[in-house]
Coordinates of C-alpha atoms in Angstrom, one line a residue:
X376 CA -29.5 -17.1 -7.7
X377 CA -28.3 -20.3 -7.7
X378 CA -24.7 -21.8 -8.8
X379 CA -25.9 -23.6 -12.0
X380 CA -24.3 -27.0 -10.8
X381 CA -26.1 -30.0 -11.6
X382 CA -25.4 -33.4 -10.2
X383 CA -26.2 -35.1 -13.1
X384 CA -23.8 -38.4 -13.2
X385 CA -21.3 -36.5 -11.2
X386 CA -19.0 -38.8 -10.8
X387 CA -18.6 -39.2 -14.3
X388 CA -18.5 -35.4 -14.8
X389 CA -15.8 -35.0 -12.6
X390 CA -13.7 -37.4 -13.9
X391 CA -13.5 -36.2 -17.4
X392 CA -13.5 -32.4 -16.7
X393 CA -17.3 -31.5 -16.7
X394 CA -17.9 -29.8 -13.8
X395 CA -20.8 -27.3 -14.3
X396 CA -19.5 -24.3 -13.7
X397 CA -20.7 -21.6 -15.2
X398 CA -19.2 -20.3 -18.3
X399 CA -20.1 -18.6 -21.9
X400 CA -19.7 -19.5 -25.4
X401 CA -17.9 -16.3 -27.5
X402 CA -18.0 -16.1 -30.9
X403 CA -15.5 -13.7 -33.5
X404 CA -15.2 -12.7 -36.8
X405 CA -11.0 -14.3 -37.5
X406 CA -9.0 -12.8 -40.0
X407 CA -5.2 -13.1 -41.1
X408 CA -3.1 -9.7 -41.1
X409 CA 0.4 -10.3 -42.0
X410 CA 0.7 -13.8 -40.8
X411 CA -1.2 -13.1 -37.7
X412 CA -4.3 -13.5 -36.4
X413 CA -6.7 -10.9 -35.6
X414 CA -10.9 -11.1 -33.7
X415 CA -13.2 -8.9 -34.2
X416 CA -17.5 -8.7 -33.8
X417 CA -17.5 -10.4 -30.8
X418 CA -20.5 -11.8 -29.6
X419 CA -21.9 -14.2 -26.4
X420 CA -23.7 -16.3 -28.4
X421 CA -25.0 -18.3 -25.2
X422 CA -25.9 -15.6 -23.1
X423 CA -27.2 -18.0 -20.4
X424 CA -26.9 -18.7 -16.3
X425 CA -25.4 -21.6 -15.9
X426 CA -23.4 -24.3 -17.9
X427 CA -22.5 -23.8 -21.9
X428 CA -19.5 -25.1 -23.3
X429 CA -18.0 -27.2 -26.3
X430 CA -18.6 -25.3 -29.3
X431 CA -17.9 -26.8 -32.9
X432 CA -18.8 -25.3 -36.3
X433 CA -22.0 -27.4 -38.1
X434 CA -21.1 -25.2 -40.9
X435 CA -19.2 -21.8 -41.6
X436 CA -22.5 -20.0 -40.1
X437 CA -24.1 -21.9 -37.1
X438 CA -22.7 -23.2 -34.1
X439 CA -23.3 -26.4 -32.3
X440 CA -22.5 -26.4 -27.8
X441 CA -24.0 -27.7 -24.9
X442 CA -26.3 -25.7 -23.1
X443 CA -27.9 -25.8 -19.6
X444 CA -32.0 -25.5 -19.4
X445 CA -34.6 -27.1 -17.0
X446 CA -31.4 -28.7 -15.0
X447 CA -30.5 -30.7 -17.5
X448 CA -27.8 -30.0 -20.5
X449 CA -29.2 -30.3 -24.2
X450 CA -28.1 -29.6 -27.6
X451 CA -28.3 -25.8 -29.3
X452 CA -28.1 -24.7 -32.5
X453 CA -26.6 -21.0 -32.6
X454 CA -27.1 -19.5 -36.2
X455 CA -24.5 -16.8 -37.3
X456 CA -26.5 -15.2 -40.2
X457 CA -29.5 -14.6 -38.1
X458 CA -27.9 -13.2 -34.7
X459 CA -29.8 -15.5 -32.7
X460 CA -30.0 -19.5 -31.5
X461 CA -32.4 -21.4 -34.1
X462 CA -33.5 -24.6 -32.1
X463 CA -32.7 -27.1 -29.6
X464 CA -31.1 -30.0 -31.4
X465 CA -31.9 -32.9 -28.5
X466 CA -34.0 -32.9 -25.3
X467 CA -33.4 -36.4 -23.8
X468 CA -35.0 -36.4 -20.1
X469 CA -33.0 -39.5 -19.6
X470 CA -30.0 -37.8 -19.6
X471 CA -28.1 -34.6 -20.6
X472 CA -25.9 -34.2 -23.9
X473 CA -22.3 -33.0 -24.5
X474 CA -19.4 -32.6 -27.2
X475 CA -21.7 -32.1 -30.2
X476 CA -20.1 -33.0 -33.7
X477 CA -21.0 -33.3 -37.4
X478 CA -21.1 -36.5 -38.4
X479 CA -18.9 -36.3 -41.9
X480 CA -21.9 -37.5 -44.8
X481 CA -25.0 -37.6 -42.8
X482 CA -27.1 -35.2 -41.9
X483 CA -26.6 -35.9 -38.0
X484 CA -24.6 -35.2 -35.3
X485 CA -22.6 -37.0 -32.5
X486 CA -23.0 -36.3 -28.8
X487 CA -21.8 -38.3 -25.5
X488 CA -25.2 -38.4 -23.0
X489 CA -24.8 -38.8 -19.3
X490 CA -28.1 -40.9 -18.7
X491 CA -29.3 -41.0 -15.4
X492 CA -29.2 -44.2 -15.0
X493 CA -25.3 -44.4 -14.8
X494 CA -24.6 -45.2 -18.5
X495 CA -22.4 -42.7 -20.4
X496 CA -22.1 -43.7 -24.2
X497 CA -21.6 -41.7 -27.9
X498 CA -25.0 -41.4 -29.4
X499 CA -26.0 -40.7 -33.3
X500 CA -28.5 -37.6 -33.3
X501 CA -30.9 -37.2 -36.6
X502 CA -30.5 -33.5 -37.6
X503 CA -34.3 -33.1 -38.1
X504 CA -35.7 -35.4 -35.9
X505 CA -33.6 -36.1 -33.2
X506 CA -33.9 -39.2 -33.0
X507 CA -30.9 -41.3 -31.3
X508 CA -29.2 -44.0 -31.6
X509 CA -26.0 -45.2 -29.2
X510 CA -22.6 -45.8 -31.6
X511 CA -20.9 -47.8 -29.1
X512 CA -21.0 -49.2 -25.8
X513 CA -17.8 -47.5 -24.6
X514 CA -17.5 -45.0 -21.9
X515 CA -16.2 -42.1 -24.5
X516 CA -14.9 -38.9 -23.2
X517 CA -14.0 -36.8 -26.1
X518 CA -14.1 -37.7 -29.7
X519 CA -13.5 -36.4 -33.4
X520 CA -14.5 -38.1 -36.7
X521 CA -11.3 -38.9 -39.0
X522 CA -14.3 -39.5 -41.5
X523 CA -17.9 -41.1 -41.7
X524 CA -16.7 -44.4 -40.3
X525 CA -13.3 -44.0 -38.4
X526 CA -14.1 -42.4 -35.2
X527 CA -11.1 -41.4 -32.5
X528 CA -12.2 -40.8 -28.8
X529 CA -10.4 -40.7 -25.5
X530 CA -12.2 -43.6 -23.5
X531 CA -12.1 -43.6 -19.4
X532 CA -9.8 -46.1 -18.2
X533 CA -9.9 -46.4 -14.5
X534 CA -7.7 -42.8 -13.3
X535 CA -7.3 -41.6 -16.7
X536 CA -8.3 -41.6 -20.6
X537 CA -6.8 -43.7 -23.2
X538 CA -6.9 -43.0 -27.3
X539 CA -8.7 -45.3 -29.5
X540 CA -9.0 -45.6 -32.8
X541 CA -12.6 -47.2 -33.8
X542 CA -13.7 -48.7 -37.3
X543 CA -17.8 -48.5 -37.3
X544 CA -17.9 -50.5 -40.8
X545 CA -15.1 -53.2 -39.7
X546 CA -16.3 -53.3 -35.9
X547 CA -12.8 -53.2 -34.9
X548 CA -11.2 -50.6 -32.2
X549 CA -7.2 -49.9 -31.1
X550 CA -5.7 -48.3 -28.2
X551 CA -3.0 -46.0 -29.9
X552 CA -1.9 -43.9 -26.8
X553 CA -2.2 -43.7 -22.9
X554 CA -3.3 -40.5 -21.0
X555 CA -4.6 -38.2 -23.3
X556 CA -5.8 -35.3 -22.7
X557 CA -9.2 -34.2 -24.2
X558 CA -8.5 -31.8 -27.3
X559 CA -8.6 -34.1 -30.9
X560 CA -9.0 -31.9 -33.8
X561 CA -8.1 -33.3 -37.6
X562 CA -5.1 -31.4 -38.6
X563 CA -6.3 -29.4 -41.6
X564 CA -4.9 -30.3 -45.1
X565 CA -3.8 -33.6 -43.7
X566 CA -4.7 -37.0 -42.7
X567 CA -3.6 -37.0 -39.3
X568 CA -5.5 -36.1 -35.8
X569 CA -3.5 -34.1 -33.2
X570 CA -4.2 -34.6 -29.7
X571 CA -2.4 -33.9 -26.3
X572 CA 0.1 -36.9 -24.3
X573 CA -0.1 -36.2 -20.9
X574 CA 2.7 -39.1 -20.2
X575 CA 5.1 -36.8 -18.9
X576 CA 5.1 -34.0 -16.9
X577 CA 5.3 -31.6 -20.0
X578 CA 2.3 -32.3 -22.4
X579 CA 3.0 -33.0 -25.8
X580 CA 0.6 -31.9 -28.7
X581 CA 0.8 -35.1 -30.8
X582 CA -0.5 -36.2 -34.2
X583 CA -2.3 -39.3 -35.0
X584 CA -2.3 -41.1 -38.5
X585 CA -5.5 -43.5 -37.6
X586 CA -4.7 -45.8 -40.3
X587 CA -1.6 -47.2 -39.6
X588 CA -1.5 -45.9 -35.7
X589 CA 1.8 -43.8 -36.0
X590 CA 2.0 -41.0 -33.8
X591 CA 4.5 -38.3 -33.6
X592 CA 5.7 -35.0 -31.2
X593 CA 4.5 -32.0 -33.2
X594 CA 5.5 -29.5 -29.8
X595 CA 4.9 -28.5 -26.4
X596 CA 1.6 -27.2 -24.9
X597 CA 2.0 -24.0 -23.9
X598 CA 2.3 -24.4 -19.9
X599 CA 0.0 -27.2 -19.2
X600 CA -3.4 -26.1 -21.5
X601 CA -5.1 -29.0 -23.4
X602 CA -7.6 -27.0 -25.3
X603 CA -5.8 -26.0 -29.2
X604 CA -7.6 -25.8 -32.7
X605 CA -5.5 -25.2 -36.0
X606 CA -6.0 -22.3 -37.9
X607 CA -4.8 -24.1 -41.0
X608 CA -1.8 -27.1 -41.1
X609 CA 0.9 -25.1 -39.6
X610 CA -0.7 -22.5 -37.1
X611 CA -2.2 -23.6 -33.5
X612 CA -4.0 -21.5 -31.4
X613 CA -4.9 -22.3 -27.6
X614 CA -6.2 -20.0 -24.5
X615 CA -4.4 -19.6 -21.3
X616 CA -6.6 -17.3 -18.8
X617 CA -7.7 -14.5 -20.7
X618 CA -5.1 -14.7 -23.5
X619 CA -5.1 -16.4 -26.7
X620 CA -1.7 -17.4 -28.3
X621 CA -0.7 -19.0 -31.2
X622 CA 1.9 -20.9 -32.3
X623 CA 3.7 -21.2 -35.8
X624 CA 5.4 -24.4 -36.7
X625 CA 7.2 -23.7 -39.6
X626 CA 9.3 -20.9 -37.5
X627 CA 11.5 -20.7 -34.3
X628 CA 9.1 -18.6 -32.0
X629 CA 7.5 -19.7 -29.7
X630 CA 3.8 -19.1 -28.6
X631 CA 2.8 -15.7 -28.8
X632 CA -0.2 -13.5 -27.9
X633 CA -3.1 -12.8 -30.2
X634 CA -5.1 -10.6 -27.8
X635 CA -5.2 -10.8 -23.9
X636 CA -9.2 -9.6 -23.0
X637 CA -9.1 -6.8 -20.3
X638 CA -13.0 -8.0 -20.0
X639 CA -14.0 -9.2 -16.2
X640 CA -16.2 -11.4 -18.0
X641 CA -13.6 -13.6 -20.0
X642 CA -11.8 -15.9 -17.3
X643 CA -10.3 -19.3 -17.9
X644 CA -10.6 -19.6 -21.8
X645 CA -11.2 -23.0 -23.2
X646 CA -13.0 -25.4 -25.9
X647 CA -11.6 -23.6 -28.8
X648 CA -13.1 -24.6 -32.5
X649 CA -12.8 -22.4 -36.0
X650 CA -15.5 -22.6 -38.7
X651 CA -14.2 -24.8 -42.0
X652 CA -13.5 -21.7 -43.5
X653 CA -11.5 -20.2 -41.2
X654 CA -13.6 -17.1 -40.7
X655 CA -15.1 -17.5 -37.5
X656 CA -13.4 -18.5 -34.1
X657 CA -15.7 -19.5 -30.9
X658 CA -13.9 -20.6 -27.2
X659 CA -15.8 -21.3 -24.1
X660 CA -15.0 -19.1 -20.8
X661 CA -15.7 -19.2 -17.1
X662 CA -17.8 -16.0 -15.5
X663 CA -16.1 -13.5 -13.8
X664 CA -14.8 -14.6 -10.2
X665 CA -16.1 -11.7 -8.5
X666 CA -19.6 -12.8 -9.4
X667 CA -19.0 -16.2 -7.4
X668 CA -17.6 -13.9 -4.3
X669 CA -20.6 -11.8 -4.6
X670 CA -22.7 -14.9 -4.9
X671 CA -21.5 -15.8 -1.3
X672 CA -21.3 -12.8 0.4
X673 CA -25.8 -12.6 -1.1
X674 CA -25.8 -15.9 0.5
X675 CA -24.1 -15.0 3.7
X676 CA -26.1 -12.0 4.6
X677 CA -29.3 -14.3 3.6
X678 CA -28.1 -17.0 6.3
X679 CA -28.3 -19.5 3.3
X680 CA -25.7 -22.2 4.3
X681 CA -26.5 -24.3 1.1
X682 CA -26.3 -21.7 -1.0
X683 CA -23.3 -20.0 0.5
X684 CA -20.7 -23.6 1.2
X685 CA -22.4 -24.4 -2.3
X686 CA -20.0 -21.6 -4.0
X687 CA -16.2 -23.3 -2.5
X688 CA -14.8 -26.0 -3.7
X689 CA -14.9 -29.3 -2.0
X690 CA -11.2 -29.0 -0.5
X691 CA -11.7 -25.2 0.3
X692 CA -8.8 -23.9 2.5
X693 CA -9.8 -21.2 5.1
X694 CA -6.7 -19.1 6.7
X695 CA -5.3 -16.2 8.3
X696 CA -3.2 -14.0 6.5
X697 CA -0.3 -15.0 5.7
X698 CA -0.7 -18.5 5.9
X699 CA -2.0 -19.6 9.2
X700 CA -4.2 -22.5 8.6
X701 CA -8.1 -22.0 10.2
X702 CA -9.7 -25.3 8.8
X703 CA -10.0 -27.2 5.3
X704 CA -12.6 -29.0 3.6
X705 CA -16.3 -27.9 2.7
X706 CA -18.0 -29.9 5.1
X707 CA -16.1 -28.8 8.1
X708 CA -17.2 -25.3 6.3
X709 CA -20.1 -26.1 6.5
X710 CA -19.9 -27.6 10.3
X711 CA -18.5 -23.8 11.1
X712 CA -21.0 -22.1 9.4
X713 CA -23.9 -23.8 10.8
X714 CA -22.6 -23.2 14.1
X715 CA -22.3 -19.7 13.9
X716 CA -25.6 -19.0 12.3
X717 CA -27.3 -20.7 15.4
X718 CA -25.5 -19.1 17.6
X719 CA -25.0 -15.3 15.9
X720 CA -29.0 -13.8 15.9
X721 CA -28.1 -11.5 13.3
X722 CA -24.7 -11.0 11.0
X723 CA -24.1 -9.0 7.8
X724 CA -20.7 -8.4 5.2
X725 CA -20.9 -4.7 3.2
X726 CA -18.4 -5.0 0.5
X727 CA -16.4 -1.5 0.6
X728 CA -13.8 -1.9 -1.6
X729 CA -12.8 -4.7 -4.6
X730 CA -9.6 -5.5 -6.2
X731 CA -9.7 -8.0 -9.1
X732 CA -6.8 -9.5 -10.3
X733 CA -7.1 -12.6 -12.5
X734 CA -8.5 -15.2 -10.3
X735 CA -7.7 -13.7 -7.1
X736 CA -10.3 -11.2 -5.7
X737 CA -9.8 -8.6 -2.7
X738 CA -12.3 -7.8 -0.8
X739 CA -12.4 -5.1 2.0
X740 CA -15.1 -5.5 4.2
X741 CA -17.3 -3.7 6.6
X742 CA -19.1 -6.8 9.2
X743 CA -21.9 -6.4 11.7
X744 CA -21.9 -9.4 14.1
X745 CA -25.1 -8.9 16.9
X746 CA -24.3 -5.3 16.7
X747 CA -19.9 -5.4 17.1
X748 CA -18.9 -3.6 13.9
X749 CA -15.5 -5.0 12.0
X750 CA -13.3 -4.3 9.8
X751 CA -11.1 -7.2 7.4
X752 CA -10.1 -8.1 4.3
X753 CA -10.7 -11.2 2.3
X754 CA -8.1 -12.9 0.0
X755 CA -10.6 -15.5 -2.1
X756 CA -8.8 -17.7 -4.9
X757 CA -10.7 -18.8 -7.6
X758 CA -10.3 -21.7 -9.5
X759 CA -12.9 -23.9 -12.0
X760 CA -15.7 -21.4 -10.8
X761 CA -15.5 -22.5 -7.1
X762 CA -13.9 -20.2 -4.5
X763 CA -10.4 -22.6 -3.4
X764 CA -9.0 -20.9 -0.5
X765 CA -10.1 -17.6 1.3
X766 CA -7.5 -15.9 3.5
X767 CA -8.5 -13.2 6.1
X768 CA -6.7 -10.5 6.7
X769 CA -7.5 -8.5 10.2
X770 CA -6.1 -5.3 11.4
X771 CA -4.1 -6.6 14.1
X772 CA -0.9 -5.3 13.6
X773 CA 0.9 -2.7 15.9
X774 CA -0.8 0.4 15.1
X775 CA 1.2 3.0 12.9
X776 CA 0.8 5.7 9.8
X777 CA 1.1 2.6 7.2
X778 CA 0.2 4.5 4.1
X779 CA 2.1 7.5 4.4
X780 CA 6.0 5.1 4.2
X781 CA 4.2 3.1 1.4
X782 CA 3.3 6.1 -0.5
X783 CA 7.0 7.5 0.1
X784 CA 8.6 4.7 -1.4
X785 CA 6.1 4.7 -4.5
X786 CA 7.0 7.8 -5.1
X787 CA 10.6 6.9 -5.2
X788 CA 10.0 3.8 -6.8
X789 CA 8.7 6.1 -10.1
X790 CA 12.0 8.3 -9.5
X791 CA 14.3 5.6 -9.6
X792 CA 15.7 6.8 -6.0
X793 CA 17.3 3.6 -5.2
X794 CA 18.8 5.3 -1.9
X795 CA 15.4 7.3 -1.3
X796 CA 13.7 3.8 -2.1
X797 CA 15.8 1.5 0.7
X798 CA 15.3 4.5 3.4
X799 CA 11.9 3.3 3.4
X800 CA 12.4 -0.9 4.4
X801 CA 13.5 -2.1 7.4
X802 CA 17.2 -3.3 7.8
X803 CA 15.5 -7.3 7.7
X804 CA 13.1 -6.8 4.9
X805 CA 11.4 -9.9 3.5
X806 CA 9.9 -10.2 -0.1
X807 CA 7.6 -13.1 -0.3
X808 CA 4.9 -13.7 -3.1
X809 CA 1.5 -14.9 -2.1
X810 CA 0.8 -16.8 0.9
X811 CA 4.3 -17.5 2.1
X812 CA 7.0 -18.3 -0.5
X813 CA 10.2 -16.1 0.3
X814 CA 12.4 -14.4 -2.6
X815 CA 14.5 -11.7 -0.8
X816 CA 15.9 -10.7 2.7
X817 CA 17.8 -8.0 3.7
X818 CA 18.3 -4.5 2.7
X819 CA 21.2 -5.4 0.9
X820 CA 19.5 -7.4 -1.3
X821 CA 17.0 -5.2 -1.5
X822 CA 19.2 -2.2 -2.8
X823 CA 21.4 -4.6 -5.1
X824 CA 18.6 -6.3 -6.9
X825 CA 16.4 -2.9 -7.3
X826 CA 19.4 -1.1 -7.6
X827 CA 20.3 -2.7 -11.2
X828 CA 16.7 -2.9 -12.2
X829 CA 16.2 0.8 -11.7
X830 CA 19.3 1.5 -13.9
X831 CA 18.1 -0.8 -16.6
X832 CA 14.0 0.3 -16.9
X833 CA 14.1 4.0 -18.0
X834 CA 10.5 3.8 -18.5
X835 CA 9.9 2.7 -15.1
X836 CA 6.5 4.0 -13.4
X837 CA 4.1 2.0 -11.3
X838 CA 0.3 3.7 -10.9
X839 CA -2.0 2.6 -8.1
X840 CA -5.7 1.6 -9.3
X841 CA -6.5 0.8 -6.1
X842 CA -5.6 0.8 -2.4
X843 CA -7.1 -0.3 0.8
X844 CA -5.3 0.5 3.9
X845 CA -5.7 -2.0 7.3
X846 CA -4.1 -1.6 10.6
X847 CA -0.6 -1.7 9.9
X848 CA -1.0 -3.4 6.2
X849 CA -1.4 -1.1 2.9
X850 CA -2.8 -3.2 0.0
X851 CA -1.7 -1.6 -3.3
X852 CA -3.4 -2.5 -6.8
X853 CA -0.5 -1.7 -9.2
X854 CA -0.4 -1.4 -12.6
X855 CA 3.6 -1.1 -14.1
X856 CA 5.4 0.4 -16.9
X857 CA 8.6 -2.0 -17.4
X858 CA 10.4 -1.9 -20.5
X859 CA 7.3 -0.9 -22.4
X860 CA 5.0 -3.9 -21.2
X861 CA 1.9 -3.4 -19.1
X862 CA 1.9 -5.4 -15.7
X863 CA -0.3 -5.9 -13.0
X864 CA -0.2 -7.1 -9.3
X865 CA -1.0 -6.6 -6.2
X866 CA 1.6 -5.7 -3.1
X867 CA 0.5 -6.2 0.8
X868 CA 3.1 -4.3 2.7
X869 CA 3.3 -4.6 6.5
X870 CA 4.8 -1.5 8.1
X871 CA 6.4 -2.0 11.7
X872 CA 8.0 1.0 13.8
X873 CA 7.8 3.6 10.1
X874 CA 9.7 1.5 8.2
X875 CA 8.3 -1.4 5.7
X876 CA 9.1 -4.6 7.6
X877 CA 7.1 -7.4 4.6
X878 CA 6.2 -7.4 1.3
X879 CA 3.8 -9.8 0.2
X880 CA 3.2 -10.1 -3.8
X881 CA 0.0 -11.6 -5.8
X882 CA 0.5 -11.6 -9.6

């Protein structure tokens, strides 16, 4: 199965965000229940290997995105009523299309096309015929129509994307901001545009007023995510993982959570739009990590070295647990690789055991290599649908009963035995969270910090979903009651001489 990435213009892709990874376009049913609100009906409206992204609303009941067929990326038309996708709305061999829009008063849509011939420009679609024509010459990123005339678009501008404002009628165009990001919406009930500043190093949602080129701080993003809509003038909602939050303006909180997906399949939400009537909700999200892991361990065991240094990204980073650098880069991967698959008649990985958390995926793993059995785990970080680091763990610690120490301090841990809980660490303990970044030494420390917080979280109690045991190292899936809020992470502890020696966290 391949990766779904297309080189189509990829420079151009890159630079303003469209990688082709491969991700899904969802679709809910959005009501209001006492000021908040709520999804329901979902549906993958996509449903398709590969690239679909960069939904908007045509109407309250059908939905215009990008979609990936025949290795190029067209135009498709999803309608609501009928459950099913009425038509492709372009097929340009020339080129591929993204960012569709309605075109206010015409029965046509906008869409920028990545022609293979270099040129990357805003083109006018006929909603029957599809017939095109180009609406200007600029290299547009991202736009939104203020109204049938007035167009605002981020346009690429060396390392980064300025905001114009363009007149179609008058033939005139402004810059009105530097380094944008690439969410415009029209703020509803108004006549203003918001969009995100990227000046500093916290990002600003802004609005716009195109006619006189006034812009304003409406608030923070929340963390650094550029994808919002408005649910009406004073609501935004944006995606941060699996979560959606929203924000009210007209209050003090601050962004809260509308519904966090436990799905694997809902990673990295993005590209949020709502339907004019604020009925319907779609977002874009990435495929779950662990099918990119599996994708290269299939390609591994197939000795396919395009497919497998196909699913890392281009600056991969390859180490050894904790953080002792192997190699970087995907083409000395792919050096490495070749290598051993000349050298190494036959070689296999069995997947035994899985821990998914987020982004980052555990594997345990039984290998074959001309006949040696071994045994390691693999730490793989995912990020834009390409595996960014992979870190091996190997049993090659001093050999010892790990789990037994590690379960005795769980089950302290759950009684709040804070003197039970330190007998089980080392006198020079050291907390770290994943690779390498230290937070506690000493058992001291140890007893004073866990000391309080068992004192202060009477609901206390950490279950283990998962566990996978490796020389000296016990890796615990946890899942924690704290205060009456759910959390999840992972623990690596390193046992040395019965006592627990290093604690290494992923959250």
């Amino acid at each position: 199965m391949t990766r779904g990435f297309f080189l189509i213009c990829s420079l151009l892709v890159s630079a303003l965000g469209w990688a082709q990874t491969d991700t899904e376009v969802y679709l809910f049913d959005l009501k209001v229940k006492n000021g908040k609100p709520t999804l329901s009906n979902p549906k993958n409206i996509s449903n398709n290997p590969g690239y679909d992204n960069q939904p908007s609303f045509w109407d309250d009941d059908s939905v215009l995105f990008a979609s990936t067929r025949q290795d190029q990326t067209d135009i498709l038309q999803f309608n609501v009523n009928e459950g099913s996708t009425s038509s492709w709305l372009t097929y340009t061999t020339a080129g591929s299309e993204y960012s569709p829009l309605r075109i206010p008063g015409k029965n046509a849509i906008s869409a920028i096309r990545l022609d293979l011939d270099g040129l990357q420009r805003l083109y006018e679609y006929d909603f029957e015929t599809s017939e095109s024509t180009p609406i200007t010459n600029l290299k547009i990123g991202y736009h939104v129509w203020f109204n049938d005339h007035i167009l605002v678009a981020t346009v690429l501008m060396e390392n980064r994307m300025d905001l114009k404002v363009m007149d179609l009628e008058k033939g005139t165009q402004k810059t009105v901001h530097q380094n944008v990001g690439r969410s415009l919406h029209k703020i509803p009930s108004t006549d203003l545009i918001s969009f995100i500043s990227k000046r500093n190093n916290t990002w600003e949602i802004m609005s716009l007023d195109p006619k006189t080129g006034e812009s304003k701080k409406i608030t923070n993003t929340y963390a650094q995510e550029e994808d919002i809509c408005w649910l009406d003038e004073n609501t935004i909602i944006t995606g941060a993982g699996k979560k959606l939050l929203t924000k009210t303006l007209d209050s003090d909180t601050d962004w809260e959570i509308i519904i966090e997906f436990p799905q694997e399949e809902i990673n990295n939400i993005s590209r949020i739009a709502i339907s004019p009537n604020s009925k319907r909700l779609a977002f874009v999200a990435e495929e779950s990590p662990a099918k990119i892991i599996q994708k290269q361990v299939k390609a591994f065991n197939s000795r396919d070295l395009d497919g497998f240094v196909a699913c890392f990204s281009e600056n991969v980073l390859v180490q050894r647990f904790p953080n002792e650098k192997m190699y970087q880069g995907n083409s000395t991967m792919r050096d490495n690789y070749e290598r051993f698959f000349e050298n190494v008649k036959s070689s296999s990985v069995e997947v035994v055991n899985r821990i998914i958390l987020g982004n980052t995926i555990l594997d345990e793993e039984e290998t074959k290599v001309d006949g040696r059995d071994g045994h390691q785990v693999a730490i793989y970080q995912v990020e834009n649908g390409l595996i960014a680091s992979m870190t091996f763990v190997f049993p090659d610690g001093p050999l010892t009963d790990a789990e037994s120490i590690v379960q005795e301090q769980l089950e302290a841990y759950n009684n709040r035995d804070i003197e039970a809980f330190t007998d089980t660490y080392a006198n020079t303990i050291e907390l770290y969270n994943f690779p390498q970044s230290l937070n506690l030494k000493g058992k001291s420390k140890l007893a004073q910090r866990y000391g309080s917080f068992f004192e202060n979280t009477p609901d206390l109690h950490c279950e283990i979903q998962n566990r996978i045991v490796i020389g000296n190292k016990v890796i615990d899936h946890e899942s924690l009651t704290i205060n009456g809020m759910l959390v999840k992470a992972i623990a690596i502890y390193e046992v040395e001489n019965g006592e627990i020696a290093k604690v290494t966290f992923i959250k």
